[in-house]
Short mmCIF file of C-alpha atoms in Angstrom, two decimals:
data_model
loop_
_atom_site.label_atom_id
_atom_site.label_comp_id
_atom_site.label_asym_id
_atom_site.label_seq_id
_atom_site.Cartn_x
_atom_site.Cartn_y
_atom_site.Cartn_z
CA UNK G 775 49.82 -26.39 -114.44
CA UNK G 776 51.73 -28.55 -111.92
CA UNK G 777 48.43 -29.50 -110.26
CA UNK G 778 46.84 -30.72 -113.47
CA UNK G 779 49.84 -32.96 -114.33
CA UNK G 780 49.70 -34.53 -110.90
CA UNK G 781 45.95 -35.15 -111.21
CA UNK G 782 46.38 -36.62 -114.67
CA UNK G 783 48.94 -39.08 -113.35
CA UNK G 784 46.70 -40.16 -110.53
CA UNK G 785 43.76 -40.74 -112.89
CA UNK G 786 45.92 -42.97 -115.12
CA UNK G 787 47.11 -44.94 -112.17
CA UNK G 788 43.60 -45.53 -110.78
CA UNK G 789 42.41 -46.51 -114.25
CA UNK G 790 45.14 -49.15 -114.39
CA UNK G 791 44.05 -50.47 -111.00
CA UNK G 792 40.48 -50.68 -112.17
CA UNK G 793 41.55 -52.63 -115.23
CA UNK G 794 43.27 -55.20 -113.01
CA UNK G 795 40.43 -55.57 -110.54
CA UNK G 796 38.00 -55.86 -113.44
CA UNK G 797 40.08 -58.68 -114.92
CA UNK G 798 40.27 -60.44 -111.56
CA UNK G 799 36.56 -60.17 -111.23
CA UNK G 800 35.96 -61.87 -114.58
CA UNK G 801 38.48 -64.62 -113.87
CA UNK G 802 36.88 -65.31 -110.46
CA UNK G 803 33.40 -65.47 -112.09
CA UNK G 804 34.44 -68.13 -114.59
CA UNK G 805 36.32 -70.19 -111.92
CA UNK G 806 33.29 -70.01 -109.70
CA UNK G 807 31.04 -71.44 -112.38
CA UNK G 808 33.39 -74.33 -112.98
CA UNK G 809 33.67 -75.21 -109.31
CA UNK G 810 29.89 -75.19 -109.02
CA UNK G 811 29.52 -77.50 -112.00
CA UNK G 812 32.09 -79.90 -110.58
CA UNK G 813 30.34 -79.87 -107.20
CA UNK G 814 27.18 -81.13 -108.87
CA UNK G 815 28.96 -83.93 -110.72
CA UNK G 816 29.83 -85.99 -107.69
CA UNK G 817 26.17 -86.20 -106.64
CA UNK G 818 25.50 -89.46 -108.50
CA UNK G 819 28.56 -91.01 -106.89
CA UNK G 820 27.37 -90.10 -103.45
CA UNK G 821 23.84 -91.33 -104.04
CA UNK G 822 24.98 -94.69 -105.29
CA UNK G 823 27.48 -95.12 -102.45
CA UNK G 824 24.74 -94.30 -99.90
CA UNK G 825 22.30 -96.76 -101.47
CA UNK G 826 24.87 -99.57 -101.29
CA UNK G 827 25.71 -98.65 -97.70
CA UNK G 828 22.05 -98.79 -96.68
CA UNK G 829 21.76 -102.22 -98.26
CA UNK G 830 24.79 -103.39 -96.35
CA UNK G 831 23.31 -102.08 -93.08
CA UNK G 832 20.57 -104.65 -93.50
CA UNK G 833 23.09 -107.51 -93.54
CA UNK G 834 25.53 -106.44 -90.89
CA UNK G 835 25.74 -103.94 -88.07
CA UNK G 836 27.32 -100.97 -89.74
CA UNK G 837 27.91 -99.10 -86.51
CA UNK G 838 30.26 -101.89 -85.30
CA UNK G 839 32.72 -100.88 -87.99
CA UNK G 840 35.77 -99.04 -86.53
CA UNK G 841 35.14 -95.94 -88.65
CA UNK G 842 31.66 -95.55 -87.13
CA UNK G 843 32.77 -96.13 -83.58
CA UNK G 844 32.08 -93.10 -81.31
CA UNK G 845 34.76 -92.39 -78.76
CA UNK G 846 35.21 -90.07 -75.80
CA UNK G 847 36.75 -86.96 -77.28
CA UNK G 848 40.20 -86.17 -76.04
CA UNK G 849 41.74 -85.01 -79.29
CA UNK G 850 39.94 -83.27 -82.14
CA UNK G 851 41.26 -82.97 -85.63
CA UNK G 852 40.08 -80.14 -87.81
CA UNK G 853 40.55 -79.83 -91.51
CA UNK G 854 40.33 -76.19 -92.49
CA UNK G 855 39.82 -75.22 -96.13
CA UNK G 856 41.31 -71.81 -96.85
CA UNK G 857 42.62 -70.15 -99.95
CA UNK G 858 46.24 -69.82 -101.14
CA UNK G 859 45.78 -66.23 -102.14
CA UNK G 860 44.28 -63.21 -100.48
CA UNK G 861 41.99 -60.56 -101.97
CA UNK G 862 38.95 -62.72 -101.47
CA UNK G 863 36.97 -60.46 -99.15
CA UNK G 864 36.11 -62.02 -95.83
CA UNK G 865 36.55 -65.56 -97.08
CA UNK G 866 39.52 -66.52 -94.89
CA UNK G 867 38.70 -64.28 -91.90
CA UNK G 868 35.25 -65.81 -91.55
CA UNK G 869 36.81 -69.24 -91.38
CA UNK G 870 39.44 -68.11 -88.87
CA UNK G 871 36.80 -66.58 -86.61
CA UNK G 872 34.85 -69.85 -86.53
CA UNK G 873 38.01 -71.90 -85.98
CA UNK G 874 39.11 -69.64 -83.12
CA UNK G 875 35.72 -70.04 -81.40
CA UNK G 876 35.91 -73.84 -81.77
CA UNK G 877 39.47 -74.00 -80.54
CA UNK G 878 38.64 -71.88 -77.49
CA UNK G 879 35.66 -74.14 -76.72
CA UNK G 880 37.93 -77.16 -76.92
CA UNK G 881 40.46 -75.62 -74.58
CA UNK G 882 37.77 -74.93 -72.03
CA UNK G 883 36.90 -78.61 -72.13
CA UNK G 884 40.54 -79.61 -72.03
CA UNK G 885 40.39 -81.21 -75.49
CA UNK G 886 43.56 -81.16 -77.51
CA UNK G 887 43.28 -79.78 -81.02
CA UNK G 888 45.10 -80.75 -84.18
CA UNK G 889 44.61 -79.05 -87.50
CA UNK G 890 45.25 -79.97 -91.14
CA UNK G 891 45.38 -76.77 -93.18
CA UNK G 892 44.57 -76.62 -96.83
CA UNK G 893 45.72 -73.30 -98.33
CA UNK G 894 48.57 -70.95 -97.55
CA UNK G 895 46.46 -68.47 -95.69
CA UNK G 896 45.37 -71.10 -93.19
CA UNK G 897 48.91 -72.22 -92.57
CA UNK G 898 49.96 -68.61 -91.96
CA UNK G 899 47.15 -68.06 -89.53
CA UNK G 900 47.80 -71.25 -87.56
CA UNK G 901 51.46 -70.37 -87.04
CA UNK G 902 50.22 -67.89 -84.46
CA UNK G 903 48.75 -70.53 -82.17
CA UNK G 904 51.18 -72.19 -79.78
CA UNK G 905 49.04 -74.97 -78.30
CA UNK G 906 47.54 -76.17 -81.56
CA UNK G 907 49.36 -78.93 -83.40
CA UNK G 908 49.34 -78.46 -87.14
CA UNK G 909 49.69 -81.99 -88.49
CA UNK G 910 49.79 -81.18 -92.20
CA UNK G 911 49.69 -78.26 -94.58
CA UNK G 912 48.60 -78.57 -98.21
CA UNK G 913 49.60 -75.58 -100.24
CA UNK G 914 48.70 -74.99 -103.90
CA UNK G 915 46.00 -77.59 -103.67
CA UNK G 916 44.43 -78.09 -107.13
CA UNK G 917 41.27 -76.08 -107.82
CA UNK G 918 39.36 -79.08 -109.03
CA UNK G 919 40.85 -81.96 -107.03
CA UNK G 920 40.74 -85.49 -108.38
CA UNK G 921 40.53 -88.66 -106.32
CA UNK G 922 44.38 -88.85 -106.48
CA UNK G 923 44.72 -85.42 -104.84
CA UNK G 924 42.26 -86.22 -102.06
CA UNK G 925 43.70 -89.69 -101.31
CA UNK G 926 46.61 -88.48 -99.07
CA UNK G 927 44.29 -86.45 -96.80
CA UNK G 928 41.80 -89.30 -96.66
CA UNK G 929 44.49 -91.84 -95.72
CA UNK G 930 45.90 -89.54 -93.07
CA UNK G 931 42.63 -89.01 -91.27
CA UNK G 932 41.56 -92.63 -91.53
CA UNK G 933 44.92 -93.83 -90.16
CA UNK G 934 44.96 -91.47 -87.25
CA UNK G 935 41.35 -92.28 -86.45
CA UNK G 936 41.85 -96.07 -86.49
CA UNK G 937 45.07 -95.67 -84.50
CA UNK G 938 42.96 -93.70 -81.94
CA UNK G 939 45.34 -90.73 -82.13
CA UNK G 940 42.35 -88.52 -82.77
CA UNK G 941 38.81 -89.14 -81.63
CA UNK G 942 36.83 -87.07 -84.07
CA UNK G 943 37.52 -85.35 -87.39
CA UNK G 944 35.65 -82.25 -88.56
CA UNK G 945 36.03 -80.27 -91.73
CA UNK G 946 35.60 -76.52 -91.64
CA UNK G 947 34.74 -75.05 -95.01
CA UNK G 948 32.61 -72.38 -96.66
CA UNK G 949 29.35 -73.69 -98.04
CA UNK G 950 28.27 -72.09 -101.27
CA UNK G 951 24.53 -71.33 -100.83
CA UNK G 952 24.27 -68.80 -103.67
CA UNK G 953 26.39 -66.15 -105.27
CA UNK G 954 25.46 -63.73 -102.53
CA UNK G 955 25.44 -66.05 -99.51
CA UNK G 956 28.29 -68.23 -98.40
CA UNK G 957 28.26 -69.79 -94.96
CA UNK G 958 31.08 -71.25 -92.91
CA UNK G 959 30.05 -74.79 -92.14
CA UNK G 960 31.50 -77.57 -89.98
CA UNK G 961 30.87 -81.16 -91.06
CA UNK G 962 31.74 -84.32 -89.15
CA UNK G 963 33.86 -86.68 -91.25
CA UNK G 964 34.75 -89.20 -88.48
CA UNK G 965 33.18 -91.03 -86.83
CA UNK G 966 31.37 -91.63 -90.05
CA UNK G 967 27.69 -90.76 -90.16
CA UNK G 968 25.29 -93.40 -91.39
CA UNK G 969 22.14 -92.12 -93.09
CA UNK G 970 19.62 -94.63 -94.39
CA UNK G 971 18.31 -93.90 -97.89
CA UNK G 972 15.70 -95.86 -99.90
CA UNK G 973 17.29 -98.88 -101.60
CA UNK G 974 16.75 -99.29 -105.30
CA UNK G 975 14.99 -102.50 -106.36
CA UNK G 976 18.07 -103.97 -108.00
CA UNK G 977 20.00 -103.92 -104.76
CA UNK G 978 17.37 -105.53 -102.63
CA UNK G 979 18.44 -109.12 -103.38
CA UNK G 980 22.06 -108.40 -104.15
CA UNK G 981 24.79 -110.70 -102.92
CA UNK G 982 28.11 -109.39 -101.74
CA UNK G 983 31.50 -110.54 -102.98
CA UNK G 984 33.84 -111.30 -101.28
CA UNK G 985 31.76 -110.23 -98.22
CA UNK G 986 29.55 -107.39 -96.97
CA UNK G 987 32.30 -106.38 -94.53
CA UNK G 988 34.90 -105.84 -97.23
CA UNK G 989 32.49 -103.77 -99.31
CA UNK G 990 31.55 -101.84 -96.22
CA UNK G 991 35.18 -100.89 -95.62
CA UNK G 992 35.50 -99.58 -99.15
CA UNK G 993 32.14 -97.86 -99.40
CA UNK G 994 32.71 -95.99 -96.09
CA UNK G 995 35.94 -94.61 -97.34
CA UNK G 996 34.20 -93.54 -100.49
CA UNK G 997 31.50 -91.69 -98.63
CA UNK G 998 34.11 -89.80 -96.63
CA UNK G 999 36.03 -89.14 -99.81
CA UNK G 1000 33.02 -87.65 -101.55
CA UNK G 1001 32.27 -85.51 -98.51
CA UNK G 1002 35.84 -84.17 -98.61
CA UNK G 1003 35.70 -83.52 -102.37
CA UNK G 1004 32.33 -81.82 -102.00
CA UNK G 1005 33.66 -79.57 -99.18
CA UNK G 1006 36.68 -78.60 -101.31
CA UNK G 1007 34.61 -77.73 -104.30
CA UNK G 1008 32.02 -75.76 -102.33
CA UNK G 1009 34.89 -73.87 -100.75
CA UNK G 1010 36.39 -73.12 -104.10
CA UNK G 1011 33.09 -71.80 -105.42
CA UNK G 1012 32.64 -69.67 -102.30
CA UNK G 1013 36.20 -68.34 -102.50
CA UNK G 1014 35.81 -67.31 -106.11
CA UNK G 1015 32.38 -65.83 -105.50
CA UNK G 1016 33.69 -63.71 -102.62
CA UNK G 1017 36.74 -62.70 -104.63
CA UNK G 1018 34.40 -61.71 -107.46
CA UNK G 1019 32.34 -59.52 -105.12
CA UNK G 1020 35.46 -58.00 -103.54
CA UNK G 1021 36.87 -57.17 -106.97
CA UNK G 1022 33.56 -55.82 -108.18
CA UNK G 1023 33.49 -53.47 -105.22
CA UNK G 1024 37.06 -52.50 -105.87
CA UNK G 1025 36.28 -51.74 -109.51
CA UNK G 1026 33.20 -49.66 -108.49
CA UNK G 1027 35.25 -47.74 -105.99
CA UNK G 1028 37.97 -47.09 -108.56
CA UNK G 1029 35.27 -45.77 -110.90
CA UNK G 1030 34.06 -43.33 -108.22
CA UNK G 1031 37.62 -42.16 -107.53
CA UNK G 1032 38.18 -41.60 -111.25
CA UNK G 1033 34.98 -39.51 -111.46
CA UNK G 1034 36.06 -37.33 -108.52
CA UNK G 1035 39.60 -36.91 -109.84
CA UNK G 1036 38.30 -36.01 -113.33
CA UNK G 1037 36.06 -33.34 -111.83
CA UNK G 1038 39.02 -31.97 -109.79
CA UNK G 1039 41.16 -32.14 -112.96
CA UNK G 1040 38.63 -30.15 -115.04
CA UNK G 1041 38.24 -27.52 -112.33
CA UNK G 1042 42.00 -27.13 -112.07
CA UNK G 1043 42.37 -26.89 -115.85
CA UNK G 1044 39.60 -24.30 -116.11
CA UNK G 1045 41.16 -22.32 -113.23
CA UNK G 1046 44.46 -22.33 -115.08
CA UNK G 1047 42.83 -21.08 -118.31
CA UNK G 1048 40.89 -18.37 -116.47
CA UNK G 1049 44.03 -17.26 -114.75
CA UNK G 1050 45.94 -17.11 -117.97
CA UNK G 1051 43.18 -15.08 -119.65
CA UNK G 1052 43.09 -12.73 -116.64
CA UNK G 1053 46.85 -12.28 -116.96
CA UNK G 1054 46.65 -11.52 -120.71
CA UNK G 1055 43.81 -9.05 -120.35
CA UNK G 1056 45.52 -7.53 -117.33
CA UNK G 1057 48.68 -7.19 -119.40
CA UNK G 1058 46.81 -5.59 -122.31
CA UNK G 1059 45.11 -3.09 -119.94
CA UNK G 1060 48.50 -2.12 -118.54
CA UNK G 1061 49.92 -1.36 -122.00
CA UNK G 1062 47.03 1.03 -122.89
CA UNK W 610 21.34 -105.60 -123.78
CA UNK W 611 22.47 -104.37 -120.44
CA UNK W 612 22.78 -100.79 -119.27
CA UNK W 613 26.35 -99.97 -118.17
CA UNK W 614 27.21 -96.88 -116.17
CA UNK W 615 30.61 -95.85 -114.91
CA UNK W 616 30.38 -93.37 -112.00
CA UNK W 617 33.45 -91.52 -110.83
CA UNK W 618 34.06 -88.52 -108.60
CA UNK W 619 34.18 -86.34 -111.64
CA UNK W 620 30.73 -87.45 -112.81
CA UNK W 621 29.37 -90.22 -115.01
CA UNK W 622 32.14 -91.25 -117.44
CA UNK W 623 30.39 -93.89 -119.45
CA UNK W 624 26.68 -94.52 -119.97
CA UNK W 625 25.44 -96.84 -122.67
CA UNK W 626 23.43 -99.95 -123.41
CA UNK W 627 25.93 -102.71 -124.18
CA UNK W 628 25.99 -106.44 -124.72
CA UNK W 629 28.63 -107.51 -122.26
CA UNK W 630 30.88 -105.99 -119.63
CA UNK W 631 34.00 -107.66 -118.32
CA UNK W 632 35.07 -106.47 -114.89
CA UNK W 633 38.19 -107.25 -112.87
CA UNK W 634 37.11 -108.17 -109.28
CA UNK W 635 38.84 -109.60 -106.18
CA UNK W 636 37.48 -113.01 -107.23
CA UNK W 637 38.80 -112.78 -110.79
CA UNK W 638 37.42 -111.32 -114.01
CA UNK W 639 33.66 -111.59 -114.36
CA UNK W 640 31.63 -111.17 -117.49
CA UNK W 641 28.23 -109.56 -117.01
CA UNK W 642 25.35 -110.07 -119.44
CA UNK W 643 21.67 -109.25 -119.20
CA UNK W 644 19.77 -111.01 -116.38
CA UNK W 645 22.83 -111.49 -114.24
CA UNK W 646 21.84 -112.15 -110.65
CA UNK W 647 22.08 -109.05 -108.44
CA UNK W 648 25.56 -108.64 -107.02
CA UNK W 649 27.76 -106.14 -105.22
CA UNK W 650 31.47 -106.86 -105.69
CA UNK W 651 34.82 -105.19 -105.31
CA UNK W 652 36.64 -104.06 -108.43
CA UNK W 653 40.43 -104.26 -108.42
CA UNK W 654 42.84 -102.12 -110.56
CA UNK W 655 42.59 -103.46 -114.07
CA UNK W 656 40.89 -103.08 -117.44
CA UNK W 657 37.17 -102.99 -117.94
CA UNK W 658 36.19 -104.34 -121.35
CA UNK W 659 32.94 -103.41 -122.96
CA UNK W 660 31.42 -105.39 -125.88
CA UNK W 661 28.76 -103.34 -127.63
CA UNK W 662 26.91 -106.05 -129.48
CA UNK W 663 26.90 -109.82 -129.76
CA UNK W 664 29.68 -111.30 -131.88
CA UNK W 665 31.71 -108.09 -131.84
CA UNK W 666 35.40 -108.97 -132.26
CA UNK W 667 37.67 -108.39 -129.29
CA UNK W 668 39.60 -105.61 -130.91
CA UNK W 669 36.50 -103.48 -131.39
CA UNK W 670 35.70 -103.44 -127.68
CA UNK W 671 35.98 -100.39 -125.51
CA UNK W 672 38.71 -100.48 -122.93
CA UNK W 673 38.64 -98.55 -119.66
CA UNK W 674 41.49 -98.35 -117.15
CA UNK W 675 40.32 -98.27 -113.53
CA UNK W 676 41.96 -98.18 -110.13
CA UNK W 677 39.34 -100.30 -108.36
CA UNK W 678 36.10 -99.62 -106.61
CA UNK W 679 32.67 -101.09 -106.11
CA UNK W 680 30.56 -102.88 -108.69
CA UNK W 681 26.76 -103.03 -108.51
CA UNK W 682 24.92 -105.39 -110.80
CA UNK W 683 21.15 -105.33 -111.17
CA UNK W 684 18.92 -107.28 -113.52
CA UNK W 685 19.47 -105.08 -116.50
CA UNK W 686 22.08 -102.66 -115.37
CA UNK W 687 25.70 -102.54 -114.13
CA UNK W 688 27.00 -99.59 -112.21
CA UNK W 689 30.65 -99.24 -111.34
CA UNK W 690 31.73 -96.84 -108.64
CA UNK W 691 35.39 -95.96 -109.01
CA UNK W 692 37.75 -93.15 -108.00
CA UNK W 693 39.15 -92.78 -111.42
CA UNK W 694 38.60 -94.25 -114.82
CA UNK W 695 40.34 -93.48 -118.12
CA UNK W 696 38.78 -94.33 -121.39
CA UNK W 697 41.27 -95.68 -123.92
CA UNK W 698 40.92 -92.56 -126.08
CA UNK W 699 41.88 -90.33 -123.22
CA UNK W 700 45.21 -92.08 -122.64
CA UNK W 701 48.31 -90.96 -124.42
CA UNK W 702 50.61 -93.95 -124.74
CA UNK W 703 53.85 -91.93 -124.45
CA UNK W 704 52.64 -90.14 -121.35
CA UNK W 705 51.45 -93.43 -119.80
CA UNK W 706 54.82 -94.94 -120.41
CA UNK W 707 56.71 -92.05 -118.91
CA UNK W 708 54.41 -92.04 -115.87
CA UNK W 709 55.08 -95.74 -115.43
CA UNK W 710 58.83 -95.25 -115.61
CA UNK W 711 58.64 -92.38 -113.09
CA UNK W 712 56.59 -94.57 -110.74
CA UNK W 713 59.11 -97.41 -110.99
CA UNK W 714 61.92 -94.95 -110.26
CA UNK W 715 59.97 -93.60 -107.23
CA UNK W 716 59.66 -97.15 -105.89
CA UNK W 717 63.35 -97.88 -106.21
CA UNK W 718 64.14 -94.66 -104.39
CA UNK W 719 61.49 -95.04 -101.66
CA UNK W 720 62.95 -94.79 -98.19
CA UNK W 721 60.04 -95.60 -95.90
CA UNK W 722 56.89 -97.65 -96.03
CA UNK W 723 54.60 -94.66 -96.76
CA UNK W 724 56.49 -93.60 -99.87
CA UNK W 725 56.76 -97.24 -100.91
CA UNK W 726 53.00 -97.67 -100.69
CA UNK W 727 52.49 -94.42 -102.56
CA UNK W 728 54.88 -95.52 -105.32
CA UNK W 729 53.24 -98.93 -105.51
CA UNK W 730 49.80 -97.39 -105.98
CA UNK W 731 51.22 -95.21 -108.68
CA UNK W 732 52.72 -98.18 -110.39
CA UNK W 733 49.43 -100.10 -110.20
CA UNK W 734 47.63 -97.18 -111.79
CA UNK W 735 50.18 -96.47 -114.49
CA UNK W 736 50.58 -100.09 -115.47
CA UNK W 737 46.83 -100.43 -116.01
CA UNK W 738 46.83 -97.26 -118.12
CA UNK W 739 49.75 -98.62 -120.09
CA UNK W 740 47.91 -101.91 -120.62
CA UNK W 741 44.90 -100.02 -121.99
CA UNK W 742 47.11 -97.90 -124.23
CA UNK W 743 48.64 -101.09 -125.69
CA UNK W 744 45.22 -102.64 -126.27
CA UNK W 745 44.25 -99.49 -128.10
CA UNK W 746 47.31 -99.66 -130.34
CA UNK W 747 46.49 -103.24 -131.39
CA UNK W 748 43.05 -102.11 -132.26
CA UNK W 749 44.31 -99.32 -134.47
CA UNK W 750 46.71 -101.48 -136.42
CA UNK W 751 44.12 -103.79 -137.87
#
C-alpha cells in the first residue's frame, strides 16, 4: 500500500510539471510569432534609408564620413544579445561559445575587448572574465524595443567610435532562420557598411536640404539603428523559438515519465490486490 | 493628390493619398503639394499636418507628432522616415501632460550633461505630443 501512495504522489507532481512546461511552450510560441512580425515591419524603413544613402553617395564621398572610417583595430566592442531568463535550451550557451572564441582570437592578436551585454544571462556570464571590460549592461530590455529603447545603445556606440575609444563595433546575436534553425551571427555595426542599392526614380534629381552631409549624418545613424533593432528582434524570435522547443521536449519527457509511473503504479496495485486475495484464501484454508 | 507615407521602425504608420502635407524641417515648415520638386530634407521634432482634400478646414486635418527624421519628396509622393510618430488619436492628453511634467522635473534634477541631454530630448518629445493633443481637443469641441 505504501508503495502505491508514493507512486501516486509522484505522478501528480510530474503532471503538474507538465502543465507548467506546456503553458510555457504556448507562451513562447505566441511571443515568437510577434517578434517575427515585428522584424518584418522595419524592412520598409531600411529599404528607404538605403535608397537615400545610395543617392547621397553620388553627391559626396560617403566613405569620408567619420562613421565609415576604417581604423587599425586596437579595441573591439561587442554587443551581445542574450536573454534575461534561462530555460531557453542552448540559446545563451551558443552565444557564449561564439563570444569566447572571438575573445580568445582577440587576445592572441593583443586586441582589447569591451562588451555591452543585453540580458541578465550575458551579464552573469561576463562577470567570469577578468580581462574583458563590460561597458554597459541592459537588463529587462523590452521584448519589442522602440526607437526610444534603442537610442541609448546607439548613442553609446557612436560616441565611443567617434571618440576613437573603440575601433570597431560588432553585434553578436542569434539569427532566426526558421523555427527549427537559429544561427549565432556576428554583424559589423561600425565602421558602417555602405551597400549601393538601385535608386528610385523620384530620388534621382532630389535636392538636399540643408545639405547632403547633414542628411548623411542622420541616415547613417538610422541604418545602424535599424540593424540594431533587427538584431534584437531576430534574437527575441530565436530565444522564444528555442524556449518553445525546450519546453516541448520537457512536456514530452514528462509524458513518458507519467506513462512509466502509471504502469508501475498499476503493477503495484495489482500486486497488492493479489497479495490480499492470497491472504484471504490462505486464511480460509487454515480455518477448514 | 499626393501620396503620403509615414515610415517608422514599427512599420508604416500612415499611408494615404492626400491634398497637402505640412512638414516641420530644419529650414522651417514646408507645405508639400502635388508636383513638388524632388527634395530630401531633415525633419525636426514637431507636428505634421495632413490636409485630405482642397479647402478642408484646418480643424479637420490630421495631426501627427514626430521626433524628427528624414523627408523624401518625389513628384507625386512624400515619404517621411522617422523614429517615432504618434497619430493624434493615439495620444492620451492626460498621459502626455504627465509625461511632460515628469520630463521637466527630470531636467531640473539633472546632474550631468548626459542626463540633461536625455531630459531635453524627453521634453522635446513630450511637448510635441502635448501640442498634438491640444490640437485634437480643439477639433473635438467644434
